[in-house]
XYZ file of C-alpha atoms in Angstrom:
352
model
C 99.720 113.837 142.091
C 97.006 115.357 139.961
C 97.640 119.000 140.972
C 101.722 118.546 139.908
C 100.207 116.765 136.488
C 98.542 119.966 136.025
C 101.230 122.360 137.103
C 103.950 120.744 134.678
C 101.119 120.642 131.682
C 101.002 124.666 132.096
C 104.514 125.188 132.380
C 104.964 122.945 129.140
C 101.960 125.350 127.570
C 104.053 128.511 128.528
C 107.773 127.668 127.816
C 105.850 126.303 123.830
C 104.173 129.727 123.697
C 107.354 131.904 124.648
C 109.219 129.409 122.057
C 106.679 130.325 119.254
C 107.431 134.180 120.332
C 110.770 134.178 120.551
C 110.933 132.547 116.862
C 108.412 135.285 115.258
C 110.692 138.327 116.879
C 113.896 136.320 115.414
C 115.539 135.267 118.891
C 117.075 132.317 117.119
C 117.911 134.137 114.208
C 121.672 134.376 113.197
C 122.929 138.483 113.447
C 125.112 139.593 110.415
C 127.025 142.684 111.234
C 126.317 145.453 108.748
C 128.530 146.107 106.107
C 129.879 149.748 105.469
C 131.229 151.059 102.052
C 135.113 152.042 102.655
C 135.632 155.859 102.333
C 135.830 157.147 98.550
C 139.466 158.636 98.345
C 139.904 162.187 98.935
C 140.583 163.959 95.078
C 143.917 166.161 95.155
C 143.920 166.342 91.508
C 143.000 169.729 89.363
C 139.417 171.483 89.749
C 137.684 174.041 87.430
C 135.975 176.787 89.430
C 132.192 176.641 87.523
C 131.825 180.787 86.965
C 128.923 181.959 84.445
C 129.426 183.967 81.152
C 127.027 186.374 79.089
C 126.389 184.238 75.942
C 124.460 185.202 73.027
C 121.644 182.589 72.895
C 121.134 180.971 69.198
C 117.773 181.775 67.609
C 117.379 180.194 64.179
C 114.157 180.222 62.312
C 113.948 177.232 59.754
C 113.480 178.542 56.675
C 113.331 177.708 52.453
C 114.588 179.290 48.952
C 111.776 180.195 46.811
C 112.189 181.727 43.574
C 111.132 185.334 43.194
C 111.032 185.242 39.483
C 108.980 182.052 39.147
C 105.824 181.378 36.408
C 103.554 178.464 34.841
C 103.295 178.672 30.887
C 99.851 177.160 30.879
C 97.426 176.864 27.787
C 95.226 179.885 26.667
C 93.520 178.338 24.187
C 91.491 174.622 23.948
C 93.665 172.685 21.900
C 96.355 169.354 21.760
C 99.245 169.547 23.030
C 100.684 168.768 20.154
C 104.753 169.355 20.760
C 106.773 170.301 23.870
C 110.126 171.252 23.319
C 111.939 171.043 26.996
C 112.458 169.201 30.087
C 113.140 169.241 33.698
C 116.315 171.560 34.316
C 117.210 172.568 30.933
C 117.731 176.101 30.551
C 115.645 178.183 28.129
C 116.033 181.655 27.202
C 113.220 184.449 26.749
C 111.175 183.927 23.930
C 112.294 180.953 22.978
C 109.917 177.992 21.981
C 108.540 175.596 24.661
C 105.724 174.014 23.213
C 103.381 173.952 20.353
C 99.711 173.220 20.192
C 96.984 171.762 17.717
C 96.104 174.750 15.195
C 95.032 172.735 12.322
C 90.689 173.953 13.844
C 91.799 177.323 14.446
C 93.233 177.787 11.067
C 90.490 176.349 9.521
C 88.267 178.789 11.393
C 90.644 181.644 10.046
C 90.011 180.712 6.366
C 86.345 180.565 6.766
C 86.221 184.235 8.232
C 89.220 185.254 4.977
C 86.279 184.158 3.131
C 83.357 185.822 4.685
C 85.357 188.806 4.774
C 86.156 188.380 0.377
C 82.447 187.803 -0.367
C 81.775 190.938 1.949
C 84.249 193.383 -0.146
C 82.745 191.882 -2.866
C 78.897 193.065 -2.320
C 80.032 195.890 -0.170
C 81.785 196.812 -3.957
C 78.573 196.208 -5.496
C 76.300 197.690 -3.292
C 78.613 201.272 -3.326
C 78.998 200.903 -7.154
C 74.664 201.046 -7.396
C 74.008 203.249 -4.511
C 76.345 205.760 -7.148
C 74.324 205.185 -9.940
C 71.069 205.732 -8.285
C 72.624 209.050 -6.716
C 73.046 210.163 -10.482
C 69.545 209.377 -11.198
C 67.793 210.610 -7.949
C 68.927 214.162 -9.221
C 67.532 213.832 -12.583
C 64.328 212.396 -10.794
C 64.655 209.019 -12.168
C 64.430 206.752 -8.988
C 62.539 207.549 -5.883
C 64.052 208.605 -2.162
C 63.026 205.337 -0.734
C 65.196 203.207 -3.377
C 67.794 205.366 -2.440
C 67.356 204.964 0.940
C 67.636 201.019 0.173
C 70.836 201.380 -1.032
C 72.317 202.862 1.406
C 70.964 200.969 4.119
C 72.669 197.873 2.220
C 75.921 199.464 2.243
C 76.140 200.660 5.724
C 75.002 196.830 6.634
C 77.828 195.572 4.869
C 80.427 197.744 6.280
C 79.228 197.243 9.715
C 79.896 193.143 8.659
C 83.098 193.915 7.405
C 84.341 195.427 11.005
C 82.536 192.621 12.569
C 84.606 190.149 9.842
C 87.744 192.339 11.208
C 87.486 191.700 14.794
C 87.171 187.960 14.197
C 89.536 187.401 12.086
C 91.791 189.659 14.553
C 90.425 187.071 17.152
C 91.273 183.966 15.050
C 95.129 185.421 14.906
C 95.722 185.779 18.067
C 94.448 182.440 19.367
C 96.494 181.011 16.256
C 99.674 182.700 17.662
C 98.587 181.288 20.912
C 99.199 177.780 20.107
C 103.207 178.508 20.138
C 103.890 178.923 23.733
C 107.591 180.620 24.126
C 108.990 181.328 27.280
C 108.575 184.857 29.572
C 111.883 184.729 31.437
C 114.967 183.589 31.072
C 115.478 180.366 33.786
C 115.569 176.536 34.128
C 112.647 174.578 33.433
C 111.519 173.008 36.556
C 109.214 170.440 35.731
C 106.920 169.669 32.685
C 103.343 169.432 33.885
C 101.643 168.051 30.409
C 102.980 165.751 28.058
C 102.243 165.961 24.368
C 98.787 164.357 23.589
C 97.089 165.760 26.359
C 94.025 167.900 25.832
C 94.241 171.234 27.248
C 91.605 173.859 28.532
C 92.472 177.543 29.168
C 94.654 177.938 32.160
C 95.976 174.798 32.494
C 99.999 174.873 33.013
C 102.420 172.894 30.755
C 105.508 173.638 32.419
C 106.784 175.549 35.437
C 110.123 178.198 34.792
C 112.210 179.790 37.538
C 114.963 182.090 37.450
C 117.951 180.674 39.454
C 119.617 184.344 39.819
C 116.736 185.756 41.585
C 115.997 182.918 44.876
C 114.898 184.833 48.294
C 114.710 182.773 51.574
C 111.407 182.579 52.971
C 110.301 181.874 56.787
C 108.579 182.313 59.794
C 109.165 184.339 62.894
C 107.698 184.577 65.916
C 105.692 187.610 66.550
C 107.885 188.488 69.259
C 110.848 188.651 67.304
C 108.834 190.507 64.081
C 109.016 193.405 66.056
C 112.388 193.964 66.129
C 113.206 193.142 62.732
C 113.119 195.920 59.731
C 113.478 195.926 55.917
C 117.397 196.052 54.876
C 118.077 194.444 58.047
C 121.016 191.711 57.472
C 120.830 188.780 58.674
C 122.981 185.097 58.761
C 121.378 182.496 56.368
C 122.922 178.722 56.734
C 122.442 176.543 53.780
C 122.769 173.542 55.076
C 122.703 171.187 51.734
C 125.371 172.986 50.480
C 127.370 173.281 53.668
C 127.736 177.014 53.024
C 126.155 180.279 55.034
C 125.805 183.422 53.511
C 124.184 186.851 54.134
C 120.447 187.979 53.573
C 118.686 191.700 53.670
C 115.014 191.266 54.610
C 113.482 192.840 51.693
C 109.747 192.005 52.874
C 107.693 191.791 56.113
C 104.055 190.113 55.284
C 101.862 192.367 57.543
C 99.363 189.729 58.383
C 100.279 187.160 61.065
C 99.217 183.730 60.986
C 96.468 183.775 63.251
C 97.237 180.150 64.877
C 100.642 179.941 65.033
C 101.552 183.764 65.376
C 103.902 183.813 63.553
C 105.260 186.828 60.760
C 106.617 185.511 56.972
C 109.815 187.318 56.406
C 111.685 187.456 52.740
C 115.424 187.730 52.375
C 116.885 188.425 49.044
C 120.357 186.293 48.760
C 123.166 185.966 45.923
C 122.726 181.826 45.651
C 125.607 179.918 45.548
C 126.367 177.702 43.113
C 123.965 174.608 43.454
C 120.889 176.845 44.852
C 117.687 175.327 44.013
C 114.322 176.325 45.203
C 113.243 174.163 48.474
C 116.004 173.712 49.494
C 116.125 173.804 53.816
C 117.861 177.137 55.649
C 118.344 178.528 58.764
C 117.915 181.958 58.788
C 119.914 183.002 62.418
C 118.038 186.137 64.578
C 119.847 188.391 66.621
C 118.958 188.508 70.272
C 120.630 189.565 73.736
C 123.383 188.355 75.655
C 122.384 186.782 78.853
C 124.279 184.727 81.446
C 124.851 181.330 81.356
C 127.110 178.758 82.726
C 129.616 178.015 80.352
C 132.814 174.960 81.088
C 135.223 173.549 78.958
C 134.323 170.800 76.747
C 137.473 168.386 78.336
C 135.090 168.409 81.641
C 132.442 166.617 79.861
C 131.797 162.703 79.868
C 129.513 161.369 76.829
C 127.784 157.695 77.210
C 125.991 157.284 74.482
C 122.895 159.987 75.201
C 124.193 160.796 78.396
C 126.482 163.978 79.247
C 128.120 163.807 82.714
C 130.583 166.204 84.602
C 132.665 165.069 87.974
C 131.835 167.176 90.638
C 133.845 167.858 93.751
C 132.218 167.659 97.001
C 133.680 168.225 100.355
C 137.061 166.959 98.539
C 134.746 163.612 97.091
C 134.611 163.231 93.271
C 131.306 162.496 92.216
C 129.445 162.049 88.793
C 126.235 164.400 88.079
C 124.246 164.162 84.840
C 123.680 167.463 83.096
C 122.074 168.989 80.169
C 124.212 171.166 77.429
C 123.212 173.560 75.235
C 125.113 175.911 72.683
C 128.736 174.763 71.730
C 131.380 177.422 71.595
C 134.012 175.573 70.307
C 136.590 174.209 73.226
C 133.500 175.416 75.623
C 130.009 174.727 76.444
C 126.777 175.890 77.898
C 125.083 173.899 80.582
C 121.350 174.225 80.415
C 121.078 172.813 83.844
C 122.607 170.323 86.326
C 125.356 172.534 87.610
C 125.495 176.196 89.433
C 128.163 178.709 89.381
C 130.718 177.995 92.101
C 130.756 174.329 92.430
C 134.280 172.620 91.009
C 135.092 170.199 88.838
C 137.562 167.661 88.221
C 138.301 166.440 84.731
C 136.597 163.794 83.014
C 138.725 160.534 82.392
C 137.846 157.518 80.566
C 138.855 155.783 83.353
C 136.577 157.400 85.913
C-alpha cells in the first residue's frame, strides 16, 4: 500500500513537470497559418530604357554689382556742416553743388592776413623809400655803411614777410573754397552720411556718389577654375532681381588668392540694365566639360512634397525607388543617383 502511494505521487510529479514543459515550448498554443502577400501584377504597360548622356554640368559662382566709378565727398577742412544740398538717389551732375560748410572763421582768418599783408606794403614802402635816400647820401659821405646796411636788412625782412603773408593768404583761399563741396562725377547719390549741424574733421565723408553707367560684377572663383579663365573672356551673368541675364568680359583677375578659402576675385565689366543698382545678387555661370550623366524625362518623375521617386521595372514588377535629381533640361532631367543606365521605367501616375 505504501510503495503504490509512492509510485502514483511520482507519476503525479512527472506528468505536472512535462505539463509545465509542454506550456513553456507552446504545446497548447493555438497555430495560425502564415499569411503570404498575393503576387504584385505583372506591368505590360510602356518602359523607358534608362541610357546616360554627356551633360554640361552647371558651375555658377555667386556674385555682386559694384560700381567701378564710385567716391565719398568727405570734408577737407574742420568746419559745420552748414548746408547739404542732395539726397539718397537723386542724380547730380559734375561740379555741381552738394554741400556747403561753416566759413564765417576761415574768412575771418583771411581778413586778418589782407591786413597783415596792407601794413606790410606799407613799411616795406617806407623802408625802400629811406634805404633810397640814404643810398644818395652814402655817396656824398653823409651816413655811414652800417646805417646803410640797416636799411637794407629792414627791407629784405619785410619782403621775406610779404611772401610769407602770400602763402597764407594763398592757404586761407583754398580752405575757403573748400567749404563748397561740388561733386567729381556725374552719378546718383547713394546715401548722405552727415546731416547739416554736424561737426566735421578732415576726411570725414558727407555723402557717397556712384556712377550707374559704369557697374562691374564682382566674385569669387575657385582656384581651380582661375586657371582657366583669362581677361576678355565672356562669360553668362544672371541677374536674378531683375529676372534678366546678360553677358560679362572679365576685365580683371586679382593675383592674390584668399589664403583660407582659395579662392581668386574676378571683375566683369557689364552694360546694366535698366534697374541695376550696386549689391545687387548675380550668378556669374563658368564654363566647364561635358561629362556623362544619366539623364530621363521629367513625366517619369513622382514629387511628394521633398521626395522625388521613379517606378522601376523589375523582373516585369513595378516598383517605387527614391532618387536624387540634379540639373533640369527642360522636358528632361539629371539623376544624381538612385538609378543606373539600363534599368527601365514605367511612367509615373498619380494613381500609382
Amino acid at each position: 500500500m505504501r510503495l503504490t502511494t509512492r509510485y502514483w505521487g511520482a507519476m503525479s510529479a512527472f506528468i505536472a513537470l512535462g505539463v509545465l514543459l509542454g506550456s513553456f515550448s507552446g504545446l497548447f498554443n493555438t497555430q495560425v497559418e502564415p499569411q503570404f502577400r498575393a503576387k504584385s501584377a505583372v506591368y505590360s504597360g510602356e518602359q523607358y530604357l534608362v541610357t546616360t548622356t554627356e551633360v554640361t554640368p552647371e558651375d555658377f559662382v555667386s556674385a555682386s554689382l559694384v560700381a567701378k566709378e564710385n567716391t565719398l565727398v568727405s570734408s577737407r577742412v574742420l568746419a559745420q556742416l552748414h548746408t547739404l544740398e542732395v539726397r539718397a538717389g537723386q542724380l547730380v551732375k559734375k561740379g555741381q553743388l552738394l554741400a556747403t560748410l561753416e566759413d564765417t572763421q576761415l574768412r575771418a582768418s583771411m581778413e586778418e592776413i589782407r591786413a597783415q599783408s596792407r601794413a606790410n606794403e606799407a613799411q616795406l614802402s617806407q623802408a625802400q623809400k629811406q634805404l633810397s635816400r640814404s643810398e644818395a647820401l652814402l655817396s656824398k659821405g653823409l651816413v655811414a655803411n652800417n646805417q646803410m646796411d640797416e636799411w637794407q636788412s629792414k627791407v629784405d625782412e619785410l619782403k621775406a614777410r610779404r611772401a610769407a603773408l602770400t602763402e597764407q593768404l594763398s592757404g586761407a583761399q583754398a580752405a575757403l573754397n573748400y567749404t563748397r563741396l561740388h561733386a567729381p562725377l556725374s552719378g546718383v547719390v547713394v546715401e548722405r552720411l552727415q546731416e547739416p549741424g554736424s561737426m566735421l574733421s578732415p576726411g570725414v565723408p558727407i555723402v557717397e556718389i556712384f556712377n550707374p553707367a559704369s557697374l562691374q560684377v564682382s566674385g569669387a572663383v575657385r582656384s581651380s577654375l582661375a586657371g582657366q579663365l583669362k581677361v576678355g573672356d565672356t562669360l553668362q551673368v544672371e541677374l536674378k532681381a531683375l529676372s534678366t541675364s546678360v553677358m560679362g568680359t572679365i576685365s580683371e583677375i586679382v593675383p592674390v588668392a584668399d589664403s583660407l578659402a582659395r579662392q581668386f576675385e574676378i571683375k566683369l565689366d557689364i552694360v546694366p540694365p535698366k534697374g541695376s543698382k550696386p549689391g545687387m545678387y548675380a550668378q556669374i555661370s563658368l564654363p566647364s566639360k561635358p561629362l556623362k550623366r544619366v539623364v530621363i524625362p521629367q513625366l517619369y518623375v513622382k514629387r511628394t512634397g521633398q521626395l522625388t521617386m521613379v517606378y522601376v521595372v523589375e523582373q516585369g514588377i513595378k516598383q517605387r525607388r527614391l532618387v536624387r535629381l540634379g540639373q533640369s533640361l527642360g522636358e528632361n532631367v539629371v539623376v544624381v543617383s538612385g538609378l543606373a543606365a539600363g534599368e527601365a521605367l514605367a511612367i509615373a501616375t498619380t494613381s500609382s
